mmCIF file of C-alpha atoms in Angstrom:
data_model
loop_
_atom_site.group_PDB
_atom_site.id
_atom_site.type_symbol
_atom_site.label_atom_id
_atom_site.label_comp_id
_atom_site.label_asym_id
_atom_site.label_seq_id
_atom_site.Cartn_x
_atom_site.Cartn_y
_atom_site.Cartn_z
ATOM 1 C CA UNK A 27 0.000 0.000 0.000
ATOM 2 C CA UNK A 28 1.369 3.094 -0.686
ATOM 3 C CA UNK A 29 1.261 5.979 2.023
ATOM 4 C CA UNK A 30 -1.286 8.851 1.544
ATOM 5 C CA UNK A 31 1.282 11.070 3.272
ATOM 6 C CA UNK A 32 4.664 11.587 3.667
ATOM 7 C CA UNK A 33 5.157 12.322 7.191
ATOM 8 C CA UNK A 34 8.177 9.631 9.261
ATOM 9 C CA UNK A 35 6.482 8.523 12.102
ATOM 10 C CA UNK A 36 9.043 10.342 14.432
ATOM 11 C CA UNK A 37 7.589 13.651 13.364
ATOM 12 C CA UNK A 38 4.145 12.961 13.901
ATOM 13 C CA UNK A 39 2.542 14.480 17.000
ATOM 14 C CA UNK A 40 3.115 13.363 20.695
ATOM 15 C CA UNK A 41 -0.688 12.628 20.864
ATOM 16 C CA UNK A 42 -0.775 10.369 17.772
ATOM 17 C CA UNK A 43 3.027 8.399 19.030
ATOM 18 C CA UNK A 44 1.660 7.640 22.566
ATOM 19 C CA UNK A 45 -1.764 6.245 20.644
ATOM 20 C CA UNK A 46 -0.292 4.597 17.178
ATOM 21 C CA UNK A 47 3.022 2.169 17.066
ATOM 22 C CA UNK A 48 5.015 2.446 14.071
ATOM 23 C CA UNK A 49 3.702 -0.320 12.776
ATOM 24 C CA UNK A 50 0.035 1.092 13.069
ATOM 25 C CA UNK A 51 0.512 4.600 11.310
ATOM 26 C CA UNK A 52 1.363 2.580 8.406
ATOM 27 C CA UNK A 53 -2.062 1.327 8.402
ATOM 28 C CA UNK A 54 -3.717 4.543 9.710
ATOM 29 C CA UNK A 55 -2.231 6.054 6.367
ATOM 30 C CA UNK A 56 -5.279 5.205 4.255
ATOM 31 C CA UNK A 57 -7.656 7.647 6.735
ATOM 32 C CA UNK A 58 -5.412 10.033 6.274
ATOM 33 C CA UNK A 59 -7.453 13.528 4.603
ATOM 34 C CA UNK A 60 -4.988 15.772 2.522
ATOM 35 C CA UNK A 61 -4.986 19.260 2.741
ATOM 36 C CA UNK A 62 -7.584 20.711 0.358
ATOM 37 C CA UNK A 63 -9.404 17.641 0.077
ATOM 38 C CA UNK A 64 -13.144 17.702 1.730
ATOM 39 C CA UNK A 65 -13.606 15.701 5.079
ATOM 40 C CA UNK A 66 -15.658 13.047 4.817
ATOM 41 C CA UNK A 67 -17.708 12.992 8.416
ATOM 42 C CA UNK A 68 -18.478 15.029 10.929
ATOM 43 C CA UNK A 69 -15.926 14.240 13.441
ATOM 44 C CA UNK A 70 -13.151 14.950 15.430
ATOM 45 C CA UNK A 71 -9.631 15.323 13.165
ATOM 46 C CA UNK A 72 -6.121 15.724 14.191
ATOM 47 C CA UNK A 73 -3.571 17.929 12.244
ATOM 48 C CA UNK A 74 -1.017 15.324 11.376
ATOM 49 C CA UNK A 75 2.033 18.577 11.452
ATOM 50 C CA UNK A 76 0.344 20.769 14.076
ATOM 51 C CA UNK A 77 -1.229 18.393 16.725
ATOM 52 C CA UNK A 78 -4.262 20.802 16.850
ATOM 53 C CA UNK A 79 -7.986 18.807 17.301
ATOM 54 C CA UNK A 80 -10.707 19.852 16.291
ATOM 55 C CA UNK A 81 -14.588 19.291 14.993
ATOM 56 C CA UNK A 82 -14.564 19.233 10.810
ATOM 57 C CA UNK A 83 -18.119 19.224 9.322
ATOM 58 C CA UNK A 84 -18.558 16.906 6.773
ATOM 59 C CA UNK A 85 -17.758 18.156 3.086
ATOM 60 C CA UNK A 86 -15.641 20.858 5.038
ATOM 61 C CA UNK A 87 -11.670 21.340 3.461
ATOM 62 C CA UNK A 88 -8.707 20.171 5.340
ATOM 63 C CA UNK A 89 -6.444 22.648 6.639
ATOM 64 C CA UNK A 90 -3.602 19.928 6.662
ATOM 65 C CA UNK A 91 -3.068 16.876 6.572
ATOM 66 C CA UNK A 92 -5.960 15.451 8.868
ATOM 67 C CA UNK A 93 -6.335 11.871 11.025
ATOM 68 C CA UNK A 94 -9.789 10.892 12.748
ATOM 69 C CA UNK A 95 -9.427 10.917 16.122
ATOM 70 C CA UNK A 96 -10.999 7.844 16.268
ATOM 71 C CA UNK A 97 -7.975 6.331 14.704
ATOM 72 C CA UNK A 98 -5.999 7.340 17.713
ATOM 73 C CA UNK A 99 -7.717 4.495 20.106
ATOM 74 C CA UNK A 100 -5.076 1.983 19.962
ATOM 75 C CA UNK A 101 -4.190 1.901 23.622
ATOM 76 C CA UNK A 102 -0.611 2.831 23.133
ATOM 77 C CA UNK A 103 -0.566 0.332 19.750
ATOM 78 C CA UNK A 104 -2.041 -2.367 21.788
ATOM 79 C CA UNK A 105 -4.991 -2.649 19.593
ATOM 80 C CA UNK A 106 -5.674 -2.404 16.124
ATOM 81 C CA UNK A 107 -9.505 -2.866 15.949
ATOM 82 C CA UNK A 108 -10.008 0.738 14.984
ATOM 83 C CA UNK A 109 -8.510 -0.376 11.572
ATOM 84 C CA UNK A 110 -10.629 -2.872 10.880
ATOM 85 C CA UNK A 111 -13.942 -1.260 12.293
ATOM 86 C CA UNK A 112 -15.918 1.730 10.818
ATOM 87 C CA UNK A 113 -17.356 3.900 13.343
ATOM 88 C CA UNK A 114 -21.571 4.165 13.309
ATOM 89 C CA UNK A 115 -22.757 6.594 10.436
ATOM 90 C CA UNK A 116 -19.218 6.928 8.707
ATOM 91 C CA UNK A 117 -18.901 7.428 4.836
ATOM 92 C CA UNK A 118 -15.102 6.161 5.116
ATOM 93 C CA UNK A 119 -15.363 2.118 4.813
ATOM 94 C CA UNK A 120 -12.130 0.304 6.063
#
């Protein structure tokens, strides 16, 4: 698979290292948003260069390059469920 974004998991936020192992980000890749693309739900993103959360409306544009939240419940890369699991009412399939 190729990555959606080139960003070495040593750069990538505190709050998405202490959630995602290395081996994880690699797979949290494909929910990646690019800047200037449109998000896809209503939910709560993370700014894969800034760290900043925040709500995105669906069909609203991407300020950077963007992670669902929900991505980041791996227990410290224990689990990988989120990965294989779509959260209720989301337009992004796994």
């Amino acid at each position: 698979m190729r990555p959606r974004v080139d960003i070495p998991y040593d750069q990538l936020p505190a709050a998405v290292k202490h959630n995602l192992s290395r081996e994880q980000w690699l797979e949290a890749q494909r929910g990646v948003i690019l800047e200037g693309q449109s998000v896809p739900d209503t939910t709560q993103y993370i700014d894969l260069k800034s760290g900043q959360c925040r709500q995105y409306i669906a069909g609203e544009v991407a300020t950077g390059p963007l992670l669902p939240t929900h991505d980041l419940a791996g227990g410290r890369g224990a689990d990988s469920t989120q990965f294989r699991t779509t959260p209720p009412g989301s337009h992004h399939a796994p």
